[in-house]
Short mmCIF file of C-alpha atoms and ligand atoms in Angstrom, two decimals:
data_model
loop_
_atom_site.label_atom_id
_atom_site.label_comp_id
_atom_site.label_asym_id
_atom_site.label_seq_id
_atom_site.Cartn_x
_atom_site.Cartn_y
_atom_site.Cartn_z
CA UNK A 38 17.07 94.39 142.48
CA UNK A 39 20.91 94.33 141.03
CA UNK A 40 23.41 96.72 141.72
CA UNK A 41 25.80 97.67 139.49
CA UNK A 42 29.37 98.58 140.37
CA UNK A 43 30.57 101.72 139.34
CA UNK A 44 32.34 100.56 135.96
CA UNK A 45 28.53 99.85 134.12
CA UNK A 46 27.45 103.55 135.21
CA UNK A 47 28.68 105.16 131.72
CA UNK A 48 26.01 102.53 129.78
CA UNK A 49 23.73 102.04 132.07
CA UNK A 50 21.94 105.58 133.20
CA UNK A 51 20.47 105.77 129.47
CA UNK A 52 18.35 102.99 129.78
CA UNK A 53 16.75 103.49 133.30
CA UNK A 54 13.97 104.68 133.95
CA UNK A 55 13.92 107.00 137.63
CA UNK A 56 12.93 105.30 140.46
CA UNK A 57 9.48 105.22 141.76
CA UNK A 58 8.32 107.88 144.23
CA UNK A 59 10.84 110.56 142.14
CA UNK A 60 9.20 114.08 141.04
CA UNK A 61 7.50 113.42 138.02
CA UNK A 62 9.19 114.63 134.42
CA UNK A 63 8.90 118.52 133.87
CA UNK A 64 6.60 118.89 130.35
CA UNK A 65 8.59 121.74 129.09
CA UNK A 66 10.96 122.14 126.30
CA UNK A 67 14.30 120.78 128.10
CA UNK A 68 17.33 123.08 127.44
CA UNK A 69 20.97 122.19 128.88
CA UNK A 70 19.82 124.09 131.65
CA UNK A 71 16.78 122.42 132.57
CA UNK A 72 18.47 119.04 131.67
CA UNK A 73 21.29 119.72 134.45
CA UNK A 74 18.48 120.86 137.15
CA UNK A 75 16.21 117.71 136.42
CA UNK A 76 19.57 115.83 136.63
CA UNK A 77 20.12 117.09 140.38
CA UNK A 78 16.64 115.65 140.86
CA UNK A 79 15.07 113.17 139.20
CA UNK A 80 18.29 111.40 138.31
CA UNK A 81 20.27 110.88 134.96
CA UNK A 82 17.74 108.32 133.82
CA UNK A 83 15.14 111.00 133.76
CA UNK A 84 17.36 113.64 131.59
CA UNK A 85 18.70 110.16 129.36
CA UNK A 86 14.85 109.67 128.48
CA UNK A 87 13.96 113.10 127.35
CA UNK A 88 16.65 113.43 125.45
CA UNK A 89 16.01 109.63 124.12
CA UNK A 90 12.12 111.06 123.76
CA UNK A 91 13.82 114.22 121.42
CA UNK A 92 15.70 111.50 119.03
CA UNK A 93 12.72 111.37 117.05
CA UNK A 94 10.52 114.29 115.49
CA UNK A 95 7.39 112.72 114.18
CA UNK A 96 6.73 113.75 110.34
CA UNK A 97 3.93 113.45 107.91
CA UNK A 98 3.14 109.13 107.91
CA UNK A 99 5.02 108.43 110.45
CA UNK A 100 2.14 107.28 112.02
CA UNK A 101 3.09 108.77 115.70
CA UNK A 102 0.37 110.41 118.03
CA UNK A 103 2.43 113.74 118.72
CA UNK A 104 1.67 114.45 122.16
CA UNK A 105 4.29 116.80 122.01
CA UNK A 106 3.01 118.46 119.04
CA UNK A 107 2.27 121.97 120.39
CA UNK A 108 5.31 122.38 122.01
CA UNK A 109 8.19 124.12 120.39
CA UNK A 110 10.72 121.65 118.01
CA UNK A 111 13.13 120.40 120.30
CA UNK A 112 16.73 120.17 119.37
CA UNK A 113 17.95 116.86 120.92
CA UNK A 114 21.63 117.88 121.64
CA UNK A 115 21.79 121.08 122.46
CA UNK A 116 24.58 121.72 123.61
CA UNK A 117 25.75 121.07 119.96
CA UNK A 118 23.47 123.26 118.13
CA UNK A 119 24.59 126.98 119.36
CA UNK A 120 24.31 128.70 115.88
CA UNK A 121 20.70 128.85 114.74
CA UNK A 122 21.11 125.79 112.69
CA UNK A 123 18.26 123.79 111.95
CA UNK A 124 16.87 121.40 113.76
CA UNK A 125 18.52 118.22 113.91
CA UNK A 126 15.20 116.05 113.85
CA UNK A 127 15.11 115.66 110.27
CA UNK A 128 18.20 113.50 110.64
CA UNK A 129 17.44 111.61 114.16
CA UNK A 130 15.91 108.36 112.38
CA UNK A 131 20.06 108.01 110.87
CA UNK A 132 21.12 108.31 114.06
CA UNK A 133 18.65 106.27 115.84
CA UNK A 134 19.28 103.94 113.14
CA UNK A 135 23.14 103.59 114.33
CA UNK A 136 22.11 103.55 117.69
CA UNK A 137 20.49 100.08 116.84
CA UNK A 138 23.33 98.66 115.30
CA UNK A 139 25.83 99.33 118.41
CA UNK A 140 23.49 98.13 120.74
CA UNK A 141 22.92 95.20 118.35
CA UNK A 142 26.51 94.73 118.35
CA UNK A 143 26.50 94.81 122.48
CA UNK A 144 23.85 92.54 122.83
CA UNK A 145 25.96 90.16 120.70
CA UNK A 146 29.38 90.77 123.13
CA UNK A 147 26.70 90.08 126.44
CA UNK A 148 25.43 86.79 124.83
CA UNK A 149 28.83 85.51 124.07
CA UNK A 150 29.76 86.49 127.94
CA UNK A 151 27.13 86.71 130.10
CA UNK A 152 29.27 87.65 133.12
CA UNK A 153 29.95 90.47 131.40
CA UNK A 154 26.14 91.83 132.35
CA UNK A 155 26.66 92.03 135.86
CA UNK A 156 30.25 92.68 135.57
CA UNK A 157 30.40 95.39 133.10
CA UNK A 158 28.91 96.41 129.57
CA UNK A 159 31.15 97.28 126.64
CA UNK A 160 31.00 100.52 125.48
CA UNK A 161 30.55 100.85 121.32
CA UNK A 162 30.62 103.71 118.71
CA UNK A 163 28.98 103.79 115.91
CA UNK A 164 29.58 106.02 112.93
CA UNK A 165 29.04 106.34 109.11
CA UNK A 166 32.48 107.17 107.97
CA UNK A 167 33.68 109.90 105.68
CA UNK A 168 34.56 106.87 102.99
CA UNK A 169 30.85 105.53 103.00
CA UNK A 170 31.77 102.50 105.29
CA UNK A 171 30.43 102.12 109.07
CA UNK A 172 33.09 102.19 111.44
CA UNK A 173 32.54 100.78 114.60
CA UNK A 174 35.10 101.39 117.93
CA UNK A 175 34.98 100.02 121.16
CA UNK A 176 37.08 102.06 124.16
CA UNK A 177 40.61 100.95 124.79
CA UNK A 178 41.19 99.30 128.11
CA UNK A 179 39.43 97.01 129.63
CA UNK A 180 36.34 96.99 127.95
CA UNK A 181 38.50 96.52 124.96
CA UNK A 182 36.23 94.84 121.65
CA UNK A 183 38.34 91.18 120.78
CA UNK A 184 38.85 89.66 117.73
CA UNK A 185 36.66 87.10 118.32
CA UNK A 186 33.98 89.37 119.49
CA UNK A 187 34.30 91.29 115.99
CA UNK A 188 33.78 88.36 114.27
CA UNK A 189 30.19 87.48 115.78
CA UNK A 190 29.04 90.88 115.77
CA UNK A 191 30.02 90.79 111.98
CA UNK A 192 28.68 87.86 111.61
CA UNK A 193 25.52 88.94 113.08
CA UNK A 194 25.47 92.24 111.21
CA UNK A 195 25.92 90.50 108.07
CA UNK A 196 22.23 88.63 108.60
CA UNK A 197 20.64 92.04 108.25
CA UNK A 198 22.24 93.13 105.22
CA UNK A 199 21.42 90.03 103.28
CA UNK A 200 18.27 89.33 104.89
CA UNK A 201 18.80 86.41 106.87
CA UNK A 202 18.42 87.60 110.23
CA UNK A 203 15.89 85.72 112.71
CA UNK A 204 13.32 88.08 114.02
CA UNK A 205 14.45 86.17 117.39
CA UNK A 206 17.42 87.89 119.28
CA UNK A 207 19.53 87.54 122.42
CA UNK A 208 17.43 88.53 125.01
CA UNK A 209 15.20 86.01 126.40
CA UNK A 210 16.62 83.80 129.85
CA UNK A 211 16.71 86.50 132.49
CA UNK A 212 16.35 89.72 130.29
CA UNK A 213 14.30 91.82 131.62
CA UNK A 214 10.50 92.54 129.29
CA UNK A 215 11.92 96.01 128.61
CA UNK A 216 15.58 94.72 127.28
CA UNK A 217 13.23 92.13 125.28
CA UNK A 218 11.38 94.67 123.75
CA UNK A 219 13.63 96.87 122.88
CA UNK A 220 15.57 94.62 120.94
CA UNK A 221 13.31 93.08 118.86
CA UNK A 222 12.28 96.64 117.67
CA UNK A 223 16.22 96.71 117.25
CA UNK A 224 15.93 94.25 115.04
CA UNK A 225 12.59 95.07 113.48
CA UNK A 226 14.43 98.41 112.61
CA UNK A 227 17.12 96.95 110.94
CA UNK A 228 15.11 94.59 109.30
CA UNK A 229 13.06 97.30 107.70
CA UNK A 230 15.94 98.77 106.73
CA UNK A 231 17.06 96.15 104.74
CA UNK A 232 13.93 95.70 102.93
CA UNK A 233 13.88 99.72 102.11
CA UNK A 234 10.58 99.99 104.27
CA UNK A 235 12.35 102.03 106.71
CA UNK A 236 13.81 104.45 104.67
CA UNK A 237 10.51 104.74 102.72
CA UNK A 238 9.16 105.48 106.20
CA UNK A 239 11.58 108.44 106.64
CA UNK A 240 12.12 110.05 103.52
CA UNK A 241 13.49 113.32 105.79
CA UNK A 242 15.98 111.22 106.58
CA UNK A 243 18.27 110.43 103.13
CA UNK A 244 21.41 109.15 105.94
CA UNK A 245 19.58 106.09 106.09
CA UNK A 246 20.55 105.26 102.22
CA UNK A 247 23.33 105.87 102.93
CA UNK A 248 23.91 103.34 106.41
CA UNK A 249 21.81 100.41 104.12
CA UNK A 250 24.50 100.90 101.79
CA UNK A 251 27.37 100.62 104.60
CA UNK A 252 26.08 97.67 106.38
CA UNK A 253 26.52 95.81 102.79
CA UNK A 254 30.31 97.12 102.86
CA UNK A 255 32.91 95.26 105.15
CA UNK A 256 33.06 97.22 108.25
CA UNK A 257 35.96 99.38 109.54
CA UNK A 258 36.86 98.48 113.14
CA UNK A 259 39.10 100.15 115.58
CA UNK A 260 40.51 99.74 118.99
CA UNK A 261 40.51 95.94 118.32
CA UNK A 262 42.74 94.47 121.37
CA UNK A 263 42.72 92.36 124.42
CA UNK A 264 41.74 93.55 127.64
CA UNK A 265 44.13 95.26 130.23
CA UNK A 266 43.64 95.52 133.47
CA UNK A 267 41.32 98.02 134.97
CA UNK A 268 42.82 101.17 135.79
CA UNK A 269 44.32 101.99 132.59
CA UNK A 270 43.38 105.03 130.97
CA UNK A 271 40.60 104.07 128.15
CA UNK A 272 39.85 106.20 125.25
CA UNK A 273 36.49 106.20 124.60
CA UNK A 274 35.34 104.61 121.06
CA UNK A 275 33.76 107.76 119.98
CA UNK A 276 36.87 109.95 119.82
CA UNK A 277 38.52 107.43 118.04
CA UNK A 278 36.10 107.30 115.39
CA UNK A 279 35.95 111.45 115.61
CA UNK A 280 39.35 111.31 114.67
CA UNK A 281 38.59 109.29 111.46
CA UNK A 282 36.12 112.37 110.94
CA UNK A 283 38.24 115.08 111.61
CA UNK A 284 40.95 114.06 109.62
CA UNK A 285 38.67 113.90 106.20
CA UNK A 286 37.30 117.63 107.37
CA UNK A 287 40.31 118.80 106.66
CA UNK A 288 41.03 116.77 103.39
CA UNK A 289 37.69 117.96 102.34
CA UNK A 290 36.68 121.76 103.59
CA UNK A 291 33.16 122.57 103.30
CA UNK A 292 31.16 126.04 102.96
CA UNK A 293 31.12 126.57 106.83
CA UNK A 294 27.48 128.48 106.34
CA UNK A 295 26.38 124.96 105.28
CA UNK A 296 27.90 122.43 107.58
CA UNK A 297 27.66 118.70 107.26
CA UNK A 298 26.33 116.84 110.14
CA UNK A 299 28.10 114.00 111.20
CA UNK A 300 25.72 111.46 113.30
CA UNK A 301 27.80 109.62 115.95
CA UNK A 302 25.88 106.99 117.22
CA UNK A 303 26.53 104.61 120.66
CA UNK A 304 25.14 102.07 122.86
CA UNK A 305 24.31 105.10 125.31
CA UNK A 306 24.43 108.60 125.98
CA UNK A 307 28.24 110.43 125.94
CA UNK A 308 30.38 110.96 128.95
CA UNK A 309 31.06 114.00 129.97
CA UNK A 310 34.94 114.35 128.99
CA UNK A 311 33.31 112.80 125.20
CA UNK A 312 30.74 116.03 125.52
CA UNK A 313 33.62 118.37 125.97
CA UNK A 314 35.44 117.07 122.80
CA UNK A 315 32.59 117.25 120.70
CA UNK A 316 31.61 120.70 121.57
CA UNK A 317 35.35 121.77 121.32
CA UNK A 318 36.01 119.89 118.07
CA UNK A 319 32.41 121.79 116.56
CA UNK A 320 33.39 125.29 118.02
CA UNK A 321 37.36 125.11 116.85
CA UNK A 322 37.38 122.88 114.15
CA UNK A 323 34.13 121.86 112.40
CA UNK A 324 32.89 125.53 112.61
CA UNK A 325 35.76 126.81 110.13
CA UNK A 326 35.53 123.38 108.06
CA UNK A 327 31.87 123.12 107.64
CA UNK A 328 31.09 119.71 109.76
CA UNK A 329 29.70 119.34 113.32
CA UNK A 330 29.46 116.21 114.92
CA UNK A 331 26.01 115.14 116.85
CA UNK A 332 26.12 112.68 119.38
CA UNK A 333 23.27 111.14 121.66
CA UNK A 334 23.68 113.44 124.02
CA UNK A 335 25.65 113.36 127.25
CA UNK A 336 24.39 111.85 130.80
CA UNK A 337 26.33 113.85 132.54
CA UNK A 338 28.60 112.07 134.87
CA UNK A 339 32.61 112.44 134.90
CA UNK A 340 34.61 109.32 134.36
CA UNK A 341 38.32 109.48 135.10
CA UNK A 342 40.68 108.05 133.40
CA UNK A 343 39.78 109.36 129.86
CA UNK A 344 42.51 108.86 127.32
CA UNK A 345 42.91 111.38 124.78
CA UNK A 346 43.14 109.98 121.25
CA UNK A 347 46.87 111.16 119.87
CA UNK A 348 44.98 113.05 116.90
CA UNK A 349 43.56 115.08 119.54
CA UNK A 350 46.62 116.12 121.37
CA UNK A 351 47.94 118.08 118.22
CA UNK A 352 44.96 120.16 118.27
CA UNK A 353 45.97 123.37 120.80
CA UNK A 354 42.40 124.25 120.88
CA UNK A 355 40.44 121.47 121.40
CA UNK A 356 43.36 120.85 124.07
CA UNK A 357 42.69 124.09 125.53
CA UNK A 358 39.04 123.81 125.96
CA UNK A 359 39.00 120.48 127.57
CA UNK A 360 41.80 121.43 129.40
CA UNK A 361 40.03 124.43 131.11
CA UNK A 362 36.73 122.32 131.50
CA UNK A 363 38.38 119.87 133.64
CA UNK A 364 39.77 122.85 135.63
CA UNK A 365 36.30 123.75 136.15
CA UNK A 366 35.30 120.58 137.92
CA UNK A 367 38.25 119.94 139.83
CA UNK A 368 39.78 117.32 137.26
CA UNK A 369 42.78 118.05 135.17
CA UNK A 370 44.53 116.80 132.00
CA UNK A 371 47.62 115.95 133.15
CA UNK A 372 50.72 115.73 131.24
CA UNK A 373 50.46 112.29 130.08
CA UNK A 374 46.85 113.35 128.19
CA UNK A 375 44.67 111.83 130.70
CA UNK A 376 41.91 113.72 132.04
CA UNK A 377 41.70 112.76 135.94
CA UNK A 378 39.75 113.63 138.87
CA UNK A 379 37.18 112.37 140.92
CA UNK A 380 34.44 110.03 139.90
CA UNK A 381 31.12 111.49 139.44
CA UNK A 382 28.97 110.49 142.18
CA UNK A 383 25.00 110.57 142.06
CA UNK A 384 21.58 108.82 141.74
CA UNK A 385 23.47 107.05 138.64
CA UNK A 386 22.20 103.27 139.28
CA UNK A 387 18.43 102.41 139.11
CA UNK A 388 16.39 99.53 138.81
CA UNK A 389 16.01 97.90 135.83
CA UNK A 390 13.04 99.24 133.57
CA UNK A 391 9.54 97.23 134.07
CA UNK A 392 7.38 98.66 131.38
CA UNK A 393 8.87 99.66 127.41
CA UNK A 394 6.96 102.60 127.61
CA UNK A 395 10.47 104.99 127.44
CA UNK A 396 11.40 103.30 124.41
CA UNK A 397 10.29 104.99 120.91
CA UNK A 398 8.12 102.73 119.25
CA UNK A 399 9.86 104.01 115.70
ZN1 ZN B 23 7.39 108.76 114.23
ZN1 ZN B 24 33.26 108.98 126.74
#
């Protein structure tokens, strides 16, 4: 059994399963409300694998028993989706799809730096940007992506858009079966994708065209640095690359009855400061403009020490909205844009997974 100090907690909660002896999984439709109860207690791994389990709504050949099939469609963020919009299934294969390629991109930083594992695990965003290109960002800080980093994980990412990448991946000495697994359906996934089989596969899903084409682009990084010590305030890869979003929202206004949704995509679920931008960017901004942003979903637990991006600061409502949700937890924003307070406590660490059976086979 490892335990993790408390830097890993942001990545790691997604990918655990809860431990053994804990109340088994509710059945029923989860709703923010539920989610938050079953967090209390059956831990955030729990609540990271249902909403992992809602990522994908099974369509006509895509070949999934649907166990789930009788129960009502499930929106997998919630929290997002307060308007009667549509589901947001039709698009989770895109999202899953950049899921794969930032955790493809971390498993590349951990084999370059194994002490990194135990020590911590970089945190990456992944997003199709408004110019066609993927743009990946890394947090600021001390999990800061290098240069040298970017240039294996481009390297690596390069193999699946020309079609030399090994089936084989990084995971073999002292990865768990579960990390194994998971990757090589990673890379199966991409693989697929490459060929055009995957997209076949999801035709609800046209997104996907539209990542193939990216990963044959050059890729648009950000937050590119060198490590700082710990401590300093980080912001968090995802509202950098929001930014990048928001910005072309406003170049390019949409007809706000038929809003664009913009897939942001991670090695794990959102933070909770990262949950309160993206539901204050949709309500204030991407309402009016005819965007909305949909991210993997949020596990819940408060980090301090959140930076917020400079784009962000000039937008009084977004500002105000975060602002007052800190209040509401006993954190604050203070005056040099940091939101502070006390760091989430909670069943957070677990075991490592034994059995694949959380993962999606598709
Ligand atoms: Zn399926
Ligand atoms: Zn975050």
């Amino acid at each position: 059994m490892r335990t993790r100090p408390h830097e890993s907690w942001e990545r790691d909660t997604g990918a655990r399963p809860p431990k053994q002896g804990r109340p088994p999984v509710p059945a029923a439709t989860p709703d923010a409300v539920s989610l938050l109860a079953l967090q209390r207690t059956a831990g955030n791994a729990a609540v990271a694998r249902i909403l992992d389990q809602e990522r994908h709504a099974h369509g006509p050949g895509c070949g999934h028993a649907t166990t789930e099939s009788a129960a009502p469609p499930v929106q997998r963020a919630p929290t997002f989706t307060r308007t009667g919009a549509p589901a947001e299934s039709d698009r989770d294969a895109a999202l899953r799809m950049l899921d794969r390629v930032a955790r493809t991109a971390e498993r590349v930083i951990l084999a370059g730096n194994p002490k990194a594992r135990n020590k911590f695990t970089p945190h990456l965003a992944v997003n199709l940007l408004p110019d066609g290109s993927l743009g990946i960002s890394g947090n600021t800080g001390k999990r800061v992506v290098t240069e040298q980093q970017r240039q294996t994980i481009e390297q690596e990412i390069r193999g699946f858009a020309d079609g030399s990448a090994p089936r084989a991946g990084h995971n073999a000495w002292g990865s768990s079966a579960d990390q194994r697994q998971r990757e090589r359906q990673d890379r199966s996934k991409l693989r697929a994708l490459d060929a055009g089989s995957y997209a076949e596969h999801h035709p609800e899903s046209p997104e996907l065209a539209d990542i193939y084409e990216a990963l044959h682009k050059p890729i648009r990084w950000f937050s590119i640095g060198t490590p700082v010590k710990k401590g300093v305030p980080a912001q968090h890869g995802e509202m950098t690359l929001l930014g990048e979003q928001v910005a072309a929202w406003k170049r390019a206004p949409r007809d706000p009855d038929d809003p664009k949704t913009v897939h942001m995509g991670g090695v794990k679920l959102a933070c909770v400061a990262c949950q309160w931008a993206f539901d204050a960017v949709n309500e204030t901004i991407g309402r009016d403009l005819g965007y909305r942003v949909v991210a993997a979903g949020a596990h819940g637990q408060f980090f301090p020490n959140w930076l917020m991006p400079q784009w962000m600061r000039g937008e009084q409502a977004v500002v105000d909205v975060i602002r007052s949700r800190a209040a509401a937890i006993d954190a604050e924003l203070t005056n040099d844009w940091v939101v502070n307070g006390e760091l989430a406590t909670g069943d957070f660490v677990h075991d490592p997974p034994d059995s694949g059976s959380e993962y999606e086979s598709d």
